[in-house]
mmCIF file of C-alpha atoms and ligand atoms in Angstrom:
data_model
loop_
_atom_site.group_PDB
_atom_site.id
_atom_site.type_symbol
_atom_site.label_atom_id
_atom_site.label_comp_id
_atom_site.label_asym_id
_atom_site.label_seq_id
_atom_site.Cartn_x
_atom_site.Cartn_y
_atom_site.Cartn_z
ATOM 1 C CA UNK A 53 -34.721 137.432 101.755
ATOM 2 C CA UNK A 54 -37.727 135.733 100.804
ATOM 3 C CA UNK A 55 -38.463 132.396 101.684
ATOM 4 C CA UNK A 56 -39.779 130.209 98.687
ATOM 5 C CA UNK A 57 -42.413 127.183 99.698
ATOM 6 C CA UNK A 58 -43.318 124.943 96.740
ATOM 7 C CA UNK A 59 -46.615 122.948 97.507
ATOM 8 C CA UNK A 60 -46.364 119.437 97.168
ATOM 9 C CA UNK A 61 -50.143 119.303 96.218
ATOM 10 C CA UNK A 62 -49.258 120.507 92.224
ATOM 11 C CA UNK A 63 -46.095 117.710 92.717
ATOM 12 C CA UNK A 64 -46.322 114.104 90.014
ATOM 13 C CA UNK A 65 -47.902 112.229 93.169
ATOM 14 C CA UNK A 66 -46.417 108.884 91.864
ATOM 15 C CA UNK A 67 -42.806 110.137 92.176
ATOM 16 C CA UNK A 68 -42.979 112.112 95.822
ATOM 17 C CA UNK A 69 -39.718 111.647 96.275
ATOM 18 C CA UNK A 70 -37.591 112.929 93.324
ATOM 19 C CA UNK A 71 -40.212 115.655 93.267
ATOM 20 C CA UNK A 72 -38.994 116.952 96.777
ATOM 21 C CA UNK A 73 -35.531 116.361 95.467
ATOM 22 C CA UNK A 74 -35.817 118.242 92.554
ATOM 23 C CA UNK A 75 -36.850 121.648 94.827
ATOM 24 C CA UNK A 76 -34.285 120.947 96.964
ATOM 25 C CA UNK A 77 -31.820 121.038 94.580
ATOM 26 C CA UNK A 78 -33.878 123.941 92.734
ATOM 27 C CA UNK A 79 -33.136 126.179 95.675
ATOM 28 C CA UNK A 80 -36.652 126.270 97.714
ATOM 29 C CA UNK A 81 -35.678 126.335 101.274
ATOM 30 C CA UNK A 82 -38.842 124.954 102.633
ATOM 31 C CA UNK A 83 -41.840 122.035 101.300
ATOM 32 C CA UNK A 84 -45.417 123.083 102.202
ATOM 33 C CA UNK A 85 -47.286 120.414 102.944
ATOM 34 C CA UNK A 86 -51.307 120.820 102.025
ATOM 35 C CA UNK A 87 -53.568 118.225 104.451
ATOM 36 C CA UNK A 88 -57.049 118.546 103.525
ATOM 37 C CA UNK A 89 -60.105 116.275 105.226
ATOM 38 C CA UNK A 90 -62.915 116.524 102.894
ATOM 39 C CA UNK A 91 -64.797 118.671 105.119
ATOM 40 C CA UNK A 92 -62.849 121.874 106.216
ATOM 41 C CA UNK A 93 -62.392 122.297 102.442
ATOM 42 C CA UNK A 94 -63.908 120.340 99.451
ATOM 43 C CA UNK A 95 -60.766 118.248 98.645
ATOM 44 C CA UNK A 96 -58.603 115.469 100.534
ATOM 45 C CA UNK A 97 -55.125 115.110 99.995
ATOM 46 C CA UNK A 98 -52.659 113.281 102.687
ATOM 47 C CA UNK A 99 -52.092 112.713 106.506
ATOM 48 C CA UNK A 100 -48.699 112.254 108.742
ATOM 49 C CA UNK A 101 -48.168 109.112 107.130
ATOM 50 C CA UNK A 102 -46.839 110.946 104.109
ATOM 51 C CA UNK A 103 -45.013 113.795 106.429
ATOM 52 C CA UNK A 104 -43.360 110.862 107.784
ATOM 53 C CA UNK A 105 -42.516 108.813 104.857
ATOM 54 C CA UNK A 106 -40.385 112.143 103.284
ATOM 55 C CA UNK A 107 -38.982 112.963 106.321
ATOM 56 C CA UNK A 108 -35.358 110.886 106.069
ATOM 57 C CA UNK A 109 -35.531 112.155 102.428
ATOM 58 C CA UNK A 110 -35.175 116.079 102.633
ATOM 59 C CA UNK A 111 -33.468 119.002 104.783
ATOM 60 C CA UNK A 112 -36.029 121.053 103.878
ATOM 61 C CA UNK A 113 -38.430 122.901 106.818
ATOM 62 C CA UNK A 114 -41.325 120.953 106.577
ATOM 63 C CA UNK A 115 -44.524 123.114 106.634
ATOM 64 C CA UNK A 116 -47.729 121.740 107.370
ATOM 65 C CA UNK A 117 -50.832 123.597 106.317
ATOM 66 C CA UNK A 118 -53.930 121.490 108.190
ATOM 67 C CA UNK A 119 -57.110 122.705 106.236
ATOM 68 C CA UNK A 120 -58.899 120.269 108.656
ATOM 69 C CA UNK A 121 -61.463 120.468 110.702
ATOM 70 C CA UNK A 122 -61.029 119.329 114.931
ATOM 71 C CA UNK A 123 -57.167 120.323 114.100
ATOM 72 C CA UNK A 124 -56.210 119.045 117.757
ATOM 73 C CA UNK A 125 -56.848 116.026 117.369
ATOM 74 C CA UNK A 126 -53.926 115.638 114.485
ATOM 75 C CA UNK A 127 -51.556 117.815 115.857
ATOM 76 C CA UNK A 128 -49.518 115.653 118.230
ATOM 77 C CA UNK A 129 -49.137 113.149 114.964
ATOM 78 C CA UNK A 130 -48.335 115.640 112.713
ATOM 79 C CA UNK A 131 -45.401 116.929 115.058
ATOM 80 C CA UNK A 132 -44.140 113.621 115.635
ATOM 81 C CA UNK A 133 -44.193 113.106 112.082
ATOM 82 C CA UNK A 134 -41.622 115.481 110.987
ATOM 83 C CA UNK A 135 -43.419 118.964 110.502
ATOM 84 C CA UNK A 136 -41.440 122.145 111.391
ATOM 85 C CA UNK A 137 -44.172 124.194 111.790
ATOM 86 C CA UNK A 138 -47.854 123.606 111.833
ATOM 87 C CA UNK A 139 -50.358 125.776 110.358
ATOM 88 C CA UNK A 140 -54.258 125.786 111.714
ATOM 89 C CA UNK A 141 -56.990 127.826 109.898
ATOM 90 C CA UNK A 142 -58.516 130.163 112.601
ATOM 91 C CA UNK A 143 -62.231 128.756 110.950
ATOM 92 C CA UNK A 144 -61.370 125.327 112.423
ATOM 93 C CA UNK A 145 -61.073 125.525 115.478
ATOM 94 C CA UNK A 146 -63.202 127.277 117.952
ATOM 95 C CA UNK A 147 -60.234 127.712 121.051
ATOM 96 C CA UNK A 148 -57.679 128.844 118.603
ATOM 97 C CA UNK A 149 -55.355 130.154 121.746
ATOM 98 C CA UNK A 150 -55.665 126.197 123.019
ATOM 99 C CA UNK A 151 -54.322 124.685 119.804
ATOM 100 C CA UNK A 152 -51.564 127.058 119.472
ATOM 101 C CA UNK A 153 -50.639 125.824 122.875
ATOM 102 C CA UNK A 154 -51.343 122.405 121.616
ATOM 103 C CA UNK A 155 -48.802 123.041 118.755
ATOM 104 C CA UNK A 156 -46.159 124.854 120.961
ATOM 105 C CA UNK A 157 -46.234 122.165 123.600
ATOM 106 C CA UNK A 158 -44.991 119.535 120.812
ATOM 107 C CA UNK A 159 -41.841 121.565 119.970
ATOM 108 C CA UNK A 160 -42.500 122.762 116.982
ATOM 109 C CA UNK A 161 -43.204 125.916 115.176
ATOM 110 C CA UNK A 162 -46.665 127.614 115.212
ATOM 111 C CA UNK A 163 -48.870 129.344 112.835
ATOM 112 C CA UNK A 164 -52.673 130.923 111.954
ATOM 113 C CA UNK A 165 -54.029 131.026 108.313
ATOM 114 C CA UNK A 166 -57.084 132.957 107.425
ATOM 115 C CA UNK A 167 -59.420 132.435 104.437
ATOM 116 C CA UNK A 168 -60.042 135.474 102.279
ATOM 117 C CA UNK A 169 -62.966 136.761 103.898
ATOM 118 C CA UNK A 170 -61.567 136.190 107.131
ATOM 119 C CA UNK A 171 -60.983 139.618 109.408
ATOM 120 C CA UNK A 172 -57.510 140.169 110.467
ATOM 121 C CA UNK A 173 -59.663 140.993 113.598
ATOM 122 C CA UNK A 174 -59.339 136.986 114.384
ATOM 123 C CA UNK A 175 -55.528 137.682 115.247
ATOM 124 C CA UNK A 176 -55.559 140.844 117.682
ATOM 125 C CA UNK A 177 -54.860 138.569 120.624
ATOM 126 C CA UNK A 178 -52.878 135.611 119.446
ATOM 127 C CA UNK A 179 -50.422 136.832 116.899
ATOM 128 C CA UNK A 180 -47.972 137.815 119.765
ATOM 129 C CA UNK A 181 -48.097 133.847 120.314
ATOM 130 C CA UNK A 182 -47.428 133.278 116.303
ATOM 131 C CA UNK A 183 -44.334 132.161 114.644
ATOM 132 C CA UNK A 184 -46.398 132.944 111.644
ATOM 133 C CA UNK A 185 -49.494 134.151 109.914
ATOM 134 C CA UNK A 186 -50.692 132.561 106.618
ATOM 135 C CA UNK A 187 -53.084 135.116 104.631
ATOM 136 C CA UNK A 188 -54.765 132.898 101.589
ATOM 137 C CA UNK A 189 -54.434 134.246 98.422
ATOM 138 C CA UNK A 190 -57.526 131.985 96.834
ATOM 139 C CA UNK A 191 -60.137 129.824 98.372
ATOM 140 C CA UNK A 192 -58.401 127.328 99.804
ATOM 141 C CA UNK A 193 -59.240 123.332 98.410
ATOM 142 C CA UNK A 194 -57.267 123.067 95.081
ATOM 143 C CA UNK A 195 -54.076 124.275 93.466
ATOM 144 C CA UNK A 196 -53.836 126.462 90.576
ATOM 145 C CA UNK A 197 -56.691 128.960 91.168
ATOM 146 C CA UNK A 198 -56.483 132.814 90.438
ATOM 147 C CA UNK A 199 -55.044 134.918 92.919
ATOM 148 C CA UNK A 200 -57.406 136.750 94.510
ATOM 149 C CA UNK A 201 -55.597 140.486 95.647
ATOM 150 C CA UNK A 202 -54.802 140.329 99.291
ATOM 151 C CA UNK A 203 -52.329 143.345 99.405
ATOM 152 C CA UNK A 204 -54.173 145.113 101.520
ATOM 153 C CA UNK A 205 -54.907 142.995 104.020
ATOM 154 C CA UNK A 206 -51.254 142.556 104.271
ATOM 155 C CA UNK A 207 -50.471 145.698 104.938
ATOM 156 C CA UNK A 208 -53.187 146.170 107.467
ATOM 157 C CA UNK A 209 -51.817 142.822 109.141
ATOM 158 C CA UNK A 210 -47.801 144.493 108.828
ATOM 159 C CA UNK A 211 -49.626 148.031 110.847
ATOM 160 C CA UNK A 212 -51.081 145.049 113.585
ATOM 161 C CA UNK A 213 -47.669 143.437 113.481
ATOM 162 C CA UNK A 214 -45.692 146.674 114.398
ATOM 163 C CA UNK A 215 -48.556 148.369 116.636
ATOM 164 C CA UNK A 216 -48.592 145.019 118.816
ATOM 165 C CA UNK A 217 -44.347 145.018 118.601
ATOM 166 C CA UNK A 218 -44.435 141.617 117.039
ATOM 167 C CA UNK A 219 -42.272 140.432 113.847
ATOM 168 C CA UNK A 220 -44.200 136.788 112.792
ATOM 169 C CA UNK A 221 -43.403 135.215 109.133
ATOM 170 C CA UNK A 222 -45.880 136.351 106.573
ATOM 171 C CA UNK A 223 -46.762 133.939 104.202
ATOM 172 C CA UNK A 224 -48.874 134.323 101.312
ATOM 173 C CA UNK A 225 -50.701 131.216 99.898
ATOM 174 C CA UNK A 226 -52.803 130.721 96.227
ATOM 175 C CA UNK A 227 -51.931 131.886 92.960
ATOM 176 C CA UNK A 228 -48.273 133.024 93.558
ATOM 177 C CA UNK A 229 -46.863 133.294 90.119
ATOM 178 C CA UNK A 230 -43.665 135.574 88.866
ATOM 179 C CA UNK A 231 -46.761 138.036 88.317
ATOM 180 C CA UNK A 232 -47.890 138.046 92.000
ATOM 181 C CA UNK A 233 -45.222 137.444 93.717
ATOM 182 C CA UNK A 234 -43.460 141.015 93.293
ATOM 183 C CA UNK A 235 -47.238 142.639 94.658
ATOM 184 C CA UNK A 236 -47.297 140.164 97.709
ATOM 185 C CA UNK A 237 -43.402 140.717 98.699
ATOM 186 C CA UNK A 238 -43.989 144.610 98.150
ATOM 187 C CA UNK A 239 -46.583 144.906 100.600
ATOM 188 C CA UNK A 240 -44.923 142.871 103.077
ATOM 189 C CA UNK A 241 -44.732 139.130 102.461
ATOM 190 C CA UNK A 242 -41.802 137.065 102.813
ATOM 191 C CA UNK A 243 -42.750 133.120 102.522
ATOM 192 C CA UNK A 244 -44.325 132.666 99.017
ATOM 193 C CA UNK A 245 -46.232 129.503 98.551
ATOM 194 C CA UNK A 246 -46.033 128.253 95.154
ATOM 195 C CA UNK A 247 -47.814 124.754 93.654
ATOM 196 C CA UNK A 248 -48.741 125.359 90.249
ATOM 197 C CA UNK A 249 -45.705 127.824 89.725
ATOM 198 C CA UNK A 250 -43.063 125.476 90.978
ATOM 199 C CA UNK A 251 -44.191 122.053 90.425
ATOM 200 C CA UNK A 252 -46.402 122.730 86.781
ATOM 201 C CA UNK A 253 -42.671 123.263 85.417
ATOM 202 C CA UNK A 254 -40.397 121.188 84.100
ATOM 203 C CA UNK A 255 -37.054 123.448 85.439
ATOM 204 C CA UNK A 256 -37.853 123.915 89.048
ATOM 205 C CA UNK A 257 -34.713 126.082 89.881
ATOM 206 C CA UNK A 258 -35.597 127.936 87.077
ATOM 207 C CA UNK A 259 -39.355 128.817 88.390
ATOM 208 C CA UNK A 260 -38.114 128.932 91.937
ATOM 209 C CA UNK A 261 -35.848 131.667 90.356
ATOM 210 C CA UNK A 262 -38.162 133.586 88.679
ATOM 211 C CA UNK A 263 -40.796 133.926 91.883
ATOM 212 C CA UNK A 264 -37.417 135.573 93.868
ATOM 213 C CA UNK A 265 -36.370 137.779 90.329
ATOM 214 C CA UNK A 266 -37.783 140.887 91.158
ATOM 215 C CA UNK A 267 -36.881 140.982 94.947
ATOM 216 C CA UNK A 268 -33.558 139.690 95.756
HETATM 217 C C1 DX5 B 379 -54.727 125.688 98.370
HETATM 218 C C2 DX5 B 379 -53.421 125.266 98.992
HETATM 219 C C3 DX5 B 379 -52.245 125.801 98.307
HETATM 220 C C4 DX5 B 379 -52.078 125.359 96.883
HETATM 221 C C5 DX5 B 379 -51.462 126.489 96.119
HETATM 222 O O1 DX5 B 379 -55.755 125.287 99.159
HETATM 223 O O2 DX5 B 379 -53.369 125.694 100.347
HETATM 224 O O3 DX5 B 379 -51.041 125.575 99.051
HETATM 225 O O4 DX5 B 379 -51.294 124.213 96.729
HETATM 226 O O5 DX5 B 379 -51.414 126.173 94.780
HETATM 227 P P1 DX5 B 379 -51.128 127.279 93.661
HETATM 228 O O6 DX5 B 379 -49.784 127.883 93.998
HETATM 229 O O7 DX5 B 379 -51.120 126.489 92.403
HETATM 230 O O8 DX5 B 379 -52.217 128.289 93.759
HETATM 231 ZN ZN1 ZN B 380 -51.404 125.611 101.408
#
């Protein structure tokens, strides 16, 4: 089963609520949540205050991608907030094994993106620590970009998985459309982040649907 993550960063900003609604209802069984500081990446978008403000509004598993620099400094908020997980980009911090702690310690789940370019080599020693690794699919700063083909690395990163005995969510993040989606979950993926493809249409269940039509 594949786990389906609409990003709230492609959601009507004015009407957060409904919008988290409407996916709920749609069928998406968690919300990623994009925080972005302006520096890490080129845009900004929201800190716990919003994490916390949705929180009483939605069962969903709250999923917080931090595309921030000094992550640790955030974390503790961020958990206390209402995230499920917490997701750090191994290019932001330099003591990546520390902030996984960091995250751990605070009771929630923990996970390592990497940009494209970014060597699986980064995760050799800390995926058995990982509740889940995030490959991007694009660049990461905006929604709706092209997919850039990352099927390969995710293979490479299922051989790690099974040569270190370790079973962590994949995710897959940028340009997930019903197009991608099929290449992503065939070479090993099973949490699809979707903004554009989810939120950029008016029937929600119907796009959630049609990212999970090809693998049921
Ligand atoms: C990009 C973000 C993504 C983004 C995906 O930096 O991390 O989560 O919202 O948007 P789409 O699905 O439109 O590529
Ligand atoms: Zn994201």
């Amino acid at each position: 089963m594949v786990i389906i993550a609409p990003s709230l960063l492609s959601a009507d900003f004015s009407r957060l609520q409904e919008e988290v609604a409407d996916i709920e209802r749609g069928g998406a069984e968690w919300l990623h949540l994009d925080v972005m500081d302006g520096h890490f990446v080129p845009n900004i978008t929201f800190g716990p205050g919003l994490v916390k403000a949705l929180r009483p509004h939605s069962k969903l598993f709250f999923d917080v991608h931090l595309m921030i620099e000094q992550p640790d400094k955030y974390i503790e908020e961020f958990a206390k907030s209402g995230a499920d997980m917490i997701v750090v980009h191994a290019e932001a911090t330099v003591h990546l094994h520390r902030t996984i702690q960091n995250i751990k310690q605070q009771g929630v789940k923990a996970g390592v993106a990497l940009n494209p370019a970014t060597s699986l080599a980064a995760l050799e020693y800390i995926l058995p620590e990982l509740d889940m690794v995030l490959l991007m699919s694009v660049n990461p700063g905006f929604g709706g970009q092209k997919y850039i083909p990352i099927e390969r690395k995710l293979q490479e990163l299922k051989a790690m998985c099974e040569r270190l005995g370790v079973n962590p969510l994949i995710q897959v993040d940028g340009g997930i459309t019903p197009e991608t989606a099929p290449k992503v979950i065939d070479a090993g993926a099973n949490v699809l982040v979707a903004g554009s493809a989810v939120f950029g249409k008016p029937d929600r269940q119907a796009a959630i649907a049609a990212l999970r039509s090809k693998n049921v």
